[in-house]
Each structure stands twice: as structure tokens, then as C-alpha cells.
Short mmCIF file of C-alpha atoms and ligand atoms in Angstrom, two decimals:
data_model
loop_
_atom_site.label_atom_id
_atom_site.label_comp_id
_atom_site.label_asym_id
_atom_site.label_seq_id
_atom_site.Cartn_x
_atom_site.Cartn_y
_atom_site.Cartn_z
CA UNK A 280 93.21 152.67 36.45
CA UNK A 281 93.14 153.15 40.39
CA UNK A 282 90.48 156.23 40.31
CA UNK A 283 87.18 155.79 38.85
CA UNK A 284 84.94 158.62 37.39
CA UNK A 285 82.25 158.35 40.23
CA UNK A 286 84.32 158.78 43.04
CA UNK A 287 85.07 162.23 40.81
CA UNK A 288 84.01 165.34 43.30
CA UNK A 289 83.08 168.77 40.66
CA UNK A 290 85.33 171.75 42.11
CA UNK A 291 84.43 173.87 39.27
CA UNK A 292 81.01 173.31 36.86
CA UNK A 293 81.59 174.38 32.79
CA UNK A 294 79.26 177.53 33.12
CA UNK A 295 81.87 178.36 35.70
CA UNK A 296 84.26 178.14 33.73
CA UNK A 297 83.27 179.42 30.43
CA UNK A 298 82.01 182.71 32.52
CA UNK A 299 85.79 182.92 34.27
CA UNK A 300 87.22 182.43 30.79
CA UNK A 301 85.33 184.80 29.08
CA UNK A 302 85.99 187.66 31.99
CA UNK A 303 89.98 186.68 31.51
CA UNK A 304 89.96 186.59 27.60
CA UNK A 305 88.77 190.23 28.24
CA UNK A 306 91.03 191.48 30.51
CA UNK A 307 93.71 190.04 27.81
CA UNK A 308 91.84 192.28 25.45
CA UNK A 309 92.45 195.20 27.34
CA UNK A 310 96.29 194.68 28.45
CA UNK A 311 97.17 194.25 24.51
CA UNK A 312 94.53 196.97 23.17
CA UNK A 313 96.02 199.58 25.68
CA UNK A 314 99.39 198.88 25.45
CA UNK A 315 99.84 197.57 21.73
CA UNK A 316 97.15 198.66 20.11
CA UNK A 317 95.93 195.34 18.84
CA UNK A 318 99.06 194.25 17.19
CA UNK A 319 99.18 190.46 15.87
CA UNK A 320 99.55 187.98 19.34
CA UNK A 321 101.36 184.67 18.93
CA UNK A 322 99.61 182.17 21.08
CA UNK A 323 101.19 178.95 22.25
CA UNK A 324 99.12 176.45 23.74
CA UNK A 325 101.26 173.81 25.52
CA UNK A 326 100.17 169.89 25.03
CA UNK A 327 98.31 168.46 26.01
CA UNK A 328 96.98 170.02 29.37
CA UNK A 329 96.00 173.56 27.63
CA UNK A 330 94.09 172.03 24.82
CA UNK A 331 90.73 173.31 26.45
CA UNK A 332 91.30 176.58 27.51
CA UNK A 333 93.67 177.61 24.94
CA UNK A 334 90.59 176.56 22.20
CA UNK A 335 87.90 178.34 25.24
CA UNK A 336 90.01 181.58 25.33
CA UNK A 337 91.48 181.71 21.83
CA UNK A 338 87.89 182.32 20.50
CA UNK A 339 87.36 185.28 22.60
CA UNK A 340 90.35 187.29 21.54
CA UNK A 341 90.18 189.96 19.15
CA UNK A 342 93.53 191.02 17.94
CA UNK A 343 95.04 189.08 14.64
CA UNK A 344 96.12 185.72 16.48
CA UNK A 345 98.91 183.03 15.26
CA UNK A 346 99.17 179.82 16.84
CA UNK A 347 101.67 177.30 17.74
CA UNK A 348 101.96 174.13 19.71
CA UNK A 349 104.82 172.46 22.13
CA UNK A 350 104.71 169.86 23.83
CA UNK A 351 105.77 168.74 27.24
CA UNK A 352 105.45 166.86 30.42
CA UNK A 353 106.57 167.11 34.02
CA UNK A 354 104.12 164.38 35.70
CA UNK A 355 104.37 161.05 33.72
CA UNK A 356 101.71 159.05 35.06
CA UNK A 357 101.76 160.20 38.54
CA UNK A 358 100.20 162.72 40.47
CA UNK A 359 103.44 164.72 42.02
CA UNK A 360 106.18 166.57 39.13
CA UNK A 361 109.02 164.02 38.43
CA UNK A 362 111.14 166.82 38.75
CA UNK A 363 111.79 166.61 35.13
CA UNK A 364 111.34 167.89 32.05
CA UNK A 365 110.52 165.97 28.77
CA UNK A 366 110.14 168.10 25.67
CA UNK A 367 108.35 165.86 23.28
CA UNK A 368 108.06 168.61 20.60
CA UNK A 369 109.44 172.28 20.70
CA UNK A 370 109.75 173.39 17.19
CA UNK A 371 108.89 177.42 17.55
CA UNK A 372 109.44 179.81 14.82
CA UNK A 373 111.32 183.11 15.09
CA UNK A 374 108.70 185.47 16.26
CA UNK A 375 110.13 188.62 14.42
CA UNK A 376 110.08 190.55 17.54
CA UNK A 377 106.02 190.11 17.41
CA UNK A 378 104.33 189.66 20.89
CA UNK A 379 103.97 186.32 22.37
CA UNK A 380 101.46 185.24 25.21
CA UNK A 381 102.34 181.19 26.33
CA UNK A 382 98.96 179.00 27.55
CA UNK A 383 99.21 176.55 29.85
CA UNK A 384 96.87 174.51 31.73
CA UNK A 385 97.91 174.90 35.56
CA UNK A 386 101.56 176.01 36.90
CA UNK A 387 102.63 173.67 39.84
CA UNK A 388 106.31 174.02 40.94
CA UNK A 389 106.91 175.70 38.19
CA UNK A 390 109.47 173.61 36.49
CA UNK A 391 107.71 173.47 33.30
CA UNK A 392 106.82 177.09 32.46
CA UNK A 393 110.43 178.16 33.99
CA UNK A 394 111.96 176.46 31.20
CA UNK A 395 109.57 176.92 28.61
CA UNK A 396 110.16 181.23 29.28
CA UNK A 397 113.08 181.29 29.24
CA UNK A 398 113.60 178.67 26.11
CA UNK A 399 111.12 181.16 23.93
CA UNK A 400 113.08 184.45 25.64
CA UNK A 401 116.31 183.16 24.46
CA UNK A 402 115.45 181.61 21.17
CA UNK A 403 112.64 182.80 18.87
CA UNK A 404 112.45 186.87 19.06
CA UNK A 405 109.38 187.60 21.45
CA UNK A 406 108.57 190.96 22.32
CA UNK A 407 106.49 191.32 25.13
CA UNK A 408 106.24 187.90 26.66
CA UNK A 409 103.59 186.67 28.61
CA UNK A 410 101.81 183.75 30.37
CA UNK A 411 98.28 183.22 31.00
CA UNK A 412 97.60 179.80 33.20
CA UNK A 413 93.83 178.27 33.66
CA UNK A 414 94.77 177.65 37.48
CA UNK A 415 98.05 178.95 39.81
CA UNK A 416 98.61 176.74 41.67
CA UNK A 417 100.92 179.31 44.61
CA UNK A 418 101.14 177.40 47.27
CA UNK A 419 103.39 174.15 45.43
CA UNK A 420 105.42 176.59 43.56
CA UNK A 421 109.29 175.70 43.64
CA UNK A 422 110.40 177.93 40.75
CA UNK A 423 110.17 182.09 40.13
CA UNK A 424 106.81 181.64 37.75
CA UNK A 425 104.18 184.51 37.69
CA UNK A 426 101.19 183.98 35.60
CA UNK A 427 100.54 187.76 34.24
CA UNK A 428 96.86 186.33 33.81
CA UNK A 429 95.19 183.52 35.71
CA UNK A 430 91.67 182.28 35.73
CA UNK A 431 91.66 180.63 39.13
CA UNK A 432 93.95 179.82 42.03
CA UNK A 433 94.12 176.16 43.69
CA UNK A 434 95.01 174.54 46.42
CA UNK A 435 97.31 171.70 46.43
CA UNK A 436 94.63 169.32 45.09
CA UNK A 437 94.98 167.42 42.24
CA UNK A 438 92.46 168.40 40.11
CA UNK A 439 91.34 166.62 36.58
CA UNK A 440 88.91 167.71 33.68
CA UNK A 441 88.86 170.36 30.60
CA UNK A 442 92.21 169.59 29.12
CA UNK A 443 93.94 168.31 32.69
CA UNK A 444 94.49 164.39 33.28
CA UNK A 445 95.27 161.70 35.58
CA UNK A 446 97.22 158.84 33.59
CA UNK A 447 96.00 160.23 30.32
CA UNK A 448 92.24 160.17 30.98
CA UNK A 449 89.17 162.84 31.88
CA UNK A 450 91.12 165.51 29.83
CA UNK A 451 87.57 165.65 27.70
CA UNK A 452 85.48 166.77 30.67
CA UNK A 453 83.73 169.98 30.34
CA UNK A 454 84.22 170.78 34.32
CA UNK A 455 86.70 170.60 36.65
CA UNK A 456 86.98 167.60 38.97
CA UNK A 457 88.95 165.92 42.21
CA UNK A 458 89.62 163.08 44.19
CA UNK A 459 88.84 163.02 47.80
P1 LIG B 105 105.05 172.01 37.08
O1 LIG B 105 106.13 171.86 36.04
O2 LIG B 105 105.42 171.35 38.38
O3 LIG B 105 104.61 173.45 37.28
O4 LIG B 105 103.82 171.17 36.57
C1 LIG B 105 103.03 171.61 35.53
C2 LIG B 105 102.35 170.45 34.84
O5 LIG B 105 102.00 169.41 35.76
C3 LIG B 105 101.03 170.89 34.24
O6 LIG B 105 101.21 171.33 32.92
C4 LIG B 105 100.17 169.65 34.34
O7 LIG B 105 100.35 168.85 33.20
C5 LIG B 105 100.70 168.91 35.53
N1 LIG B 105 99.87 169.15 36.73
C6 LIG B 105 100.18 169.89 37.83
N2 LIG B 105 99.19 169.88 38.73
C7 LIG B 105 98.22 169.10 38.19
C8 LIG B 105 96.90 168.71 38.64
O8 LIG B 105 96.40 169.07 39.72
N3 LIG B 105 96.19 167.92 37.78
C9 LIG B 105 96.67 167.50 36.57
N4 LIG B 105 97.88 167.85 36.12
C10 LIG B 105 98.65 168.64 36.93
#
């Protein structure tokens, strides 16, 4: 691998983060208490970038919860979107007209998440559908994505740690890191 863990700056340290995810998990509280009066939530964490904060948040939500898992990737191996999608595994249920809130790691261009809405809006019964996103990342965006609930915005950097990778690794760290 051409990056090595010490040349790793931290952008964002886990108490950070567990303190940001907490504050969001509650404001997701309120939305669904006030509006749906804690009705069941289907939550779908998307592979493999989300696995940390969908785990983080999931724990701090207090309506009945169901969850499912997709999987897909825009990146490959590199740092830039390959400007395609690969759908590795996107077996959904029918949602029964239940509400569904999709977790994803970071939205970039937007590619992804655009076709992961409107896949789950056309196919599987959501009611109110909704997308909460670790980090926005505005200023790369290419497609009409709007996170209804985001823990952090981000410059164009490419950032790495708590679920997010560079060629597969540093997905296990518990803080948020870049390379100069
Ligand atoms: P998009 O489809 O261009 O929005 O890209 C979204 C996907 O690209 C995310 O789910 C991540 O897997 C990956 N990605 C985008 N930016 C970064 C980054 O800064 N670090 C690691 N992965 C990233």
C-alpha cells in the first residue's frame, strides 16, 4: 500500500465523534417521535463504509428498529468515484409501507445514494424515506442528494477511519483520519 498509518493526520478524535453521533441519533429521535409517533424504522446500513456509524447510531435510537444491509461501491481502489456503480448485494424486502431511514458513510458526488433512493422508492414500499450520512461531503456533489440528517460536513479531503477506507484498510479506526 502507497499510504502508511503514520503519515495519518486525525481530523476528527472518537470522543468527537461519539458526542456528534449521539446529538444526531437524537435529533432522529425527535423528527420520528413528532411526526410518527415512534412507529417501527427500517434502517439500512450500506457496506461496508456505514458499518461504524450505522452500529454508533443504531444503539441510540429508541423507536422499534429493523435492519437490513446492501452493498455497494463507487471507488474501487482509488481515491476519486469511478463514476460507477457496482451493486454487490441489494436484496431489500417490501417495506409494507413502514418508514425507512438509509445510512451511509459519506455522500460524495452523489452517484451512489442517487441510485440507491430511488432503487428503494421504486421497489420495496417505503413510506417516509430518509437519509442520514456520517459526513456531506457539498462541495464534490454531482448528483441532486440531500442528507435529511448529517453529522459533519467535509471538504474535498479524502478522509479514512470508523467504517471509511483507502484500498480496503483503516475502516477499524475509532477516529477519523487524512492524508496530507
Ligand atoms: P459517491 O457515490 O460519489 O457519492 O461516493 C460515495 C462513496 O464513495 C462512499 O460510500 C465511500 O465509500 C466513498 N468515498 C467518498 N469519499 C470518500 C472519502 O473521503 N474516503 C473514503 N471513501 C470515500
Amino acid at each position: 500500500m502507497d499510504k502508511d498509518i503514520k503519515d495519518l493526520k486525525v481530523l476528527i478524535d472518537s470522543d468527537t465523534l461519539e458526542k456528534r453521533i449521539i446529538a444526531l441519533a437524537d435529533e432522529i429521535n425527535s423528527y420520528y417521535e413528532k411526526n410518527y409517533n415512534n412507529e417501527p424504522l427500517n434502517l439500512i446500513c450500506v457496506l461496508r463504509g456505514a458499518v461504524m456509524f450505522f452500529s454508533q447510531l443504531s444503539k441510540y435510537l429508541k423507536m422499534p428498529i429493523k435492519m437490513e444491509f446492501v452493498s455497494l461501491s463507487s471507488y474501487g481502489d482509488s481515491i476519486k468515484s469511478s463514476g460507477k456503480i457496482k451493486t454487490i448485494n441489494l436484496a431489500l424486502p417490501n417495506f409494507n409501507n413502514e418508514n425507512v431511514l438509509v445510512v451511509e458513510d459519506i455522500v460524495d458526488t452523489g452517484l451512489t445514494l442517487d441510485f440507491l433512493m430511488k432503487f428503494i422508492k421504486h421497489n420495496c414500499a417505503s413510506k417516509d424515506l430518509k437519509l442520514a450520512v456520517l459526513f456531506d461531503k457539498k462541495c464534490a456533489r454531482k448528483y441532486d442528494v440531500n442528507p435529511d440528517f448529517s453529522a459533519f460536513e467535509t471538504d474535498d479531503k479524502f478522509i479514512v477511519g470508523f467504517g471509511l477506507d483507502y484500498m480496503g484498510y483503516y475502516r477499524n479506526l475509532n477516529y477519523i483520519g487524512y492524508f496530507d
